[in-house]
C-alpha positions as a LaTeX table, in Angstrom:
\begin{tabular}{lrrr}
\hline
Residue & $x$ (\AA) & $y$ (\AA) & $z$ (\AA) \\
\hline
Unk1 & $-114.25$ & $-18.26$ & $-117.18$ \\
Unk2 & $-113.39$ & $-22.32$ & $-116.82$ \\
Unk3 & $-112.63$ & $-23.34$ & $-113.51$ \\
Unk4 & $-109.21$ & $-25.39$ & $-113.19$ \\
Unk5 & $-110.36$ & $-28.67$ & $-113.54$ \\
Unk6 & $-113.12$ & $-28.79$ & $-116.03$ \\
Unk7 & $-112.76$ & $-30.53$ & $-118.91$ \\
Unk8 & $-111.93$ & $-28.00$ & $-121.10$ \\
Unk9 & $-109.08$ & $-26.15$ & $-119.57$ \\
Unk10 & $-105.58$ & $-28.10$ & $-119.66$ \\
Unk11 & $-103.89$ & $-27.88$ & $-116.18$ \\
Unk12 & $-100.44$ & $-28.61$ & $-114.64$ \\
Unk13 & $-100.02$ & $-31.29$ & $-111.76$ \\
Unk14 & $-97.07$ & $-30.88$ & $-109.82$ \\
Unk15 & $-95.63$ & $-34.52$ & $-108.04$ \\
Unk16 & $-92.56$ & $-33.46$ & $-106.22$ \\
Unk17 & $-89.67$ & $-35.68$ & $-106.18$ \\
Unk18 & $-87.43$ & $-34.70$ & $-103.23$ \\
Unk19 & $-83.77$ & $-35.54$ & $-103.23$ \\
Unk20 & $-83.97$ & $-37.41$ & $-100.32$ \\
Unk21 & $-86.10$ & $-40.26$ & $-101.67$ \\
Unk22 & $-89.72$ & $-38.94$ & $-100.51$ \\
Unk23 & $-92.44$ & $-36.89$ & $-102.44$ \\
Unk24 & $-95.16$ & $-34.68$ & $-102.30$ \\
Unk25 & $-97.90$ & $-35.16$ & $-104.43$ \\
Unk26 & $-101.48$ & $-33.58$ & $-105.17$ \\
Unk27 & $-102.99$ & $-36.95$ & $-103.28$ \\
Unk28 & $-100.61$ & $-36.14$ & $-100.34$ \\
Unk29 & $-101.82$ & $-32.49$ & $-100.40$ \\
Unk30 & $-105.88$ & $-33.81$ & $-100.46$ \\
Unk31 & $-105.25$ & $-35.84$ & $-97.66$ \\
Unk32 & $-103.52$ & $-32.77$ & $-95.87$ \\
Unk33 & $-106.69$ & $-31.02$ & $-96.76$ \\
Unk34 & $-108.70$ & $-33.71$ & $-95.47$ \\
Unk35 & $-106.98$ & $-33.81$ & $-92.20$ \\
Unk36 & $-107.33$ & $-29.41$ & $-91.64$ \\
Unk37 & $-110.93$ & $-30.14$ & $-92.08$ \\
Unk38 & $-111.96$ & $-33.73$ & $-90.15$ \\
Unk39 & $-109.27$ & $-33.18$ & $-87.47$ \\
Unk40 & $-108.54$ & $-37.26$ & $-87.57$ \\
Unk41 & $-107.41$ & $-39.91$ & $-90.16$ \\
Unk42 & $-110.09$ & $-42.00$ & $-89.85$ \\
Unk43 & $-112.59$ & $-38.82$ & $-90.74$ \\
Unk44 & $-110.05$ & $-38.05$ & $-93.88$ \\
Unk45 & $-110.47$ & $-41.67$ & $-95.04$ \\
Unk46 & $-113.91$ & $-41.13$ & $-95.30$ \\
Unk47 & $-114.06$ & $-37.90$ & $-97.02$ \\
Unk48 & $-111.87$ & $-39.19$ & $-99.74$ \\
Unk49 & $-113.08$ & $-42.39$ & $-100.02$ \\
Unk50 & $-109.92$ & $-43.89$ & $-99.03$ \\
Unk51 & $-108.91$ & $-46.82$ & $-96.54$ \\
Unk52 & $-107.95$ & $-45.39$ & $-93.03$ \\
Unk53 & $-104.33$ & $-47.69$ & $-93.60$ \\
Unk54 & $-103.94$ & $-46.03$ & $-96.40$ \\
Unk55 & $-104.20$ & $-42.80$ & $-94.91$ \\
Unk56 & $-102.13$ & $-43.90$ & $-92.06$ \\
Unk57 & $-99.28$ & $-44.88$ & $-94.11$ \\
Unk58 & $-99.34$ & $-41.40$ & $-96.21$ \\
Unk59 & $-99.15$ & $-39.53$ & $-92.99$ \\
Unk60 & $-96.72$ & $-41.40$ & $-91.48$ \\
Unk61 & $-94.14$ & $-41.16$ & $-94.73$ \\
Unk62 & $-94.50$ & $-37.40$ & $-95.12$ \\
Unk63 & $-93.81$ & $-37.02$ & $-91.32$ \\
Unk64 & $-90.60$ & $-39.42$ & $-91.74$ \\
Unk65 & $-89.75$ & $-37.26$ & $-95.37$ \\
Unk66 & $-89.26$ & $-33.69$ & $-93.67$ \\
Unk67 & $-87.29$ & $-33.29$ & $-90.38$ \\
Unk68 & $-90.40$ & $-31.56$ & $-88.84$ \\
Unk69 & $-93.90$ & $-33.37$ & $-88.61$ \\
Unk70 & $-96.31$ & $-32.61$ & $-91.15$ \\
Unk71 & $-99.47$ & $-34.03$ & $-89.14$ \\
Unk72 & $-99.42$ & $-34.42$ & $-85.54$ \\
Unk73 & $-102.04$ & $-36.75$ & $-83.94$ \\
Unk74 & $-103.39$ & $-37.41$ & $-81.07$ \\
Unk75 & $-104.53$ & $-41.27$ & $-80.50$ \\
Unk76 & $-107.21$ & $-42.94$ & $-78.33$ \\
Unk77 & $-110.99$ & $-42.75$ & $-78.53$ \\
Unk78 & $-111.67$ & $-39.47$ & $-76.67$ \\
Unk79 & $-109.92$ & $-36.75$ & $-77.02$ \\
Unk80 & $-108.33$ & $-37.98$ & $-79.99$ \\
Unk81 & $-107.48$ & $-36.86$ & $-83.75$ \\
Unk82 & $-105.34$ & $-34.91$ & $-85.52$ \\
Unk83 & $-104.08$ & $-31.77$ & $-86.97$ \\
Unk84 & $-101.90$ & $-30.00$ & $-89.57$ \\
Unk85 & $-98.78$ & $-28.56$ & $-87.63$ \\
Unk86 & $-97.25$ & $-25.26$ & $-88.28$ \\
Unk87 & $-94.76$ & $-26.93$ & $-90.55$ \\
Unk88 & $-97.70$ & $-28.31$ & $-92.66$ \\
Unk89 & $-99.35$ & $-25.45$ & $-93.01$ \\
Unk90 & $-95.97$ & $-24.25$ & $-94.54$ \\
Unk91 & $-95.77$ & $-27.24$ & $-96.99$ \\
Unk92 & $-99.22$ & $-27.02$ & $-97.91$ \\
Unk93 & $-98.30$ & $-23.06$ & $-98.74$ \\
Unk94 & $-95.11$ & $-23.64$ & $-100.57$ \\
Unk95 & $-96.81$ & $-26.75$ & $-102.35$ \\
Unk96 & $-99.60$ & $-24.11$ & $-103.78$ \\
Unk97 & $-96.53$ & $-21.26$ & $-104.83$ \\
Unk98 & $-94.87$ & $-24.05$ & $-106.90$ \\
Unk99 & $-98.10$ & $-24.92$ & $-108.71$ \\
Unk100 & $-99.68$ & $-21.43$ & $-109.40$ \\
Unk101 & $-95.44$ & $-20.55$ & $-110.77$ \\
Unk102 & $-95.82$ & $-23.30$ & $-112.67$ \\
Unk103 & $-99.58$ & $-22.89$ & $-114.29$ \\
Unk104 & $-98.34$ & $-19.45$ & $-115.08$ \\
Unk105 & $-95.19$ & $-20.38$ & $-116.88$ \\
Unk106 & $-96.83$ & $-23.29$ & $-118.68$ \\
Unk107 & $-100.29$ & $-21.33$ & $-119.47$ \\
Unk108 & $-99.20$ & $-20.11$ & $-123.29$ \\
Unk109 & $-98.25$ & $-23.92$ & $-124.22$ \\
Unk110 & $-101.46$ & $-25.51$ & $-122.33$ \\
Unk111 & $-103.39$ & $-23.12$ & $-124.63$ \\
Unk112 & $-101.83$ & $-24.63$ & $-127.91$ \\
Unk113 & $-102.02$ & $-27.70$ & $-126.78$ \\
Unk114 & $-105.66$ & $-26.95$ & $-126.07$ \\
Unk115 & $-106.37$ & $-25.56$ & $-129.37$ \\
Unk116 & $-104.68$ & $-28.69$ & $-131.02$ \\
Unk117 & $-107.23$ & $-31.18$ & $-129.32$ \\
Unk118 & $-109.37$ & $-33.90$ & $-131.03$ \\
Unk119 & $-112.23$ & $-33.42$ & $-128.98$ \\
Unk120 & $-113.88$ & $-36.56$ & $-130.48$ \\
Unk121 & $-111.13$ & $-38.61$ & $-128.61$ \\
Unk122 & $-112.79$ & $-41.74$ & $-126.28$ \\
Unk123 & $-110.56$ & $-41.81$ & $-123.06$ \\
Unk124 & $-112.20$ & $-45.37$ & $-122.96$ \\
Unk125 & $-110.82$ & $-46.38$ & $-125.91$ \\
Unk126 & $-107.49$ & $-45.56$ & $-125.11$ \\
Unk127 & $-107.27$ & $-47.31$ & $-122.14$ \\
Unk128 & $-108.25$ & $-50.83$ & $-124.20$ \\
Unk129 & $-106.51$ & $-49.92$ & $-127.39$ \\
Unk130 & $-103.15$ & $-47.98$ & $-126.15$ \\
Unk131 & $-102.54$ & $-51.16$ & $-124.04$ \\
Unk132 & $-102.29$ & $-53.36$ & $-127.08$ \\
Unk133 & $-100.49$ & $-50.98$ & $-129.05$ \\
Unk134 & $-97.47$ & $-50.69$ & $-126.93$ \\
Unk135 & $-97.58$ & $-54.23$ & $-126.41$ \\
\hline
\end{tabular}
C-alpha cells in the first residue's frame, strides 16, 4: 500500500478558513507538532527549518484566533519553553477528523483523477511555462 504522501497517491489538504478572519492550516498543524515534541519555539524553528519569528508570529495568531490558547509558553532561559494546552490538543484532534472525513469522501474522485494523470508531466516546466501562459 502507498503511504499518503508519495508521489503516486493523490491526497486532500485541508486550509481552514474560520469565520472570524483566522485559519488553520497543515503548516499551523506542523508547527503544533513541532512544539508537542521540542517543548519551545526556538526548538520547532529548527526542526522545520523555519525562522524562530516566524514561528513566533504563527503561535501568537492561532492563540489570538480561538478564545482559548493553543500554545502556552513559558519565557526566559531556564526553565523555559513551551507546550500544547489542552485546547490544542483538541484542535490538533478535530483538525485530523476533518481531514480523514474528507480523504474518505473525496477518495473515489482522487482515484480518477489519478488514473487520468500524464505521468510524463515536468512540475519544472510548469512553473516557467504556466507563468507565461497566464500572462
Amino acid at each position: 500500500m502507498l503511504k499518503k504522501d508519495s508521489p503516486e497517491v493523490a491526497h486532500v489538504a485541508i486550509h481552514l478558513h474560520l469565520p472570524n478572519g483566522g485559519s488553520f492550516t497543515p503548516e499551523d498543524l506542523s508547527l503544533i507538532e513541532a512544539i508537542r515534541v521540542e517543548r519551545s519555539i526556538i526548538g520547532a524553528s529548527r526542526a522545520l527549518g523555519l525562522s524562530y519569528r516566524k514561528c513566533w508570529l504563527v503561535v501568537d495568531a492561532l492563540n489570538r484566533t480561538f478564545e482559548s490558547p493553543v500554545i502556552a509558553t513559558f519565557p526566559g532561559r531556564r526553565g523555559g519553553g513551551a507546550e500544547i494546552t489542552s485546547f490544542g490538543e483538541r484542535l490538533v484532534a478535530l483538525y485530523r477528523s476533518i481531514e480523514r472525513h474528507a480523504a474518505n469522501s473525496a477518495r473515489k474522485s482522487l482515484d480518477e483523477l489519478t488514473q487520468s494523470l500524464d505521468w510524463t508531466f515536468d512540475v519544472k516546466a510548469r512553473a516557467v511555462g504556466g507563468a507565461r501562459d497566464l500572462g
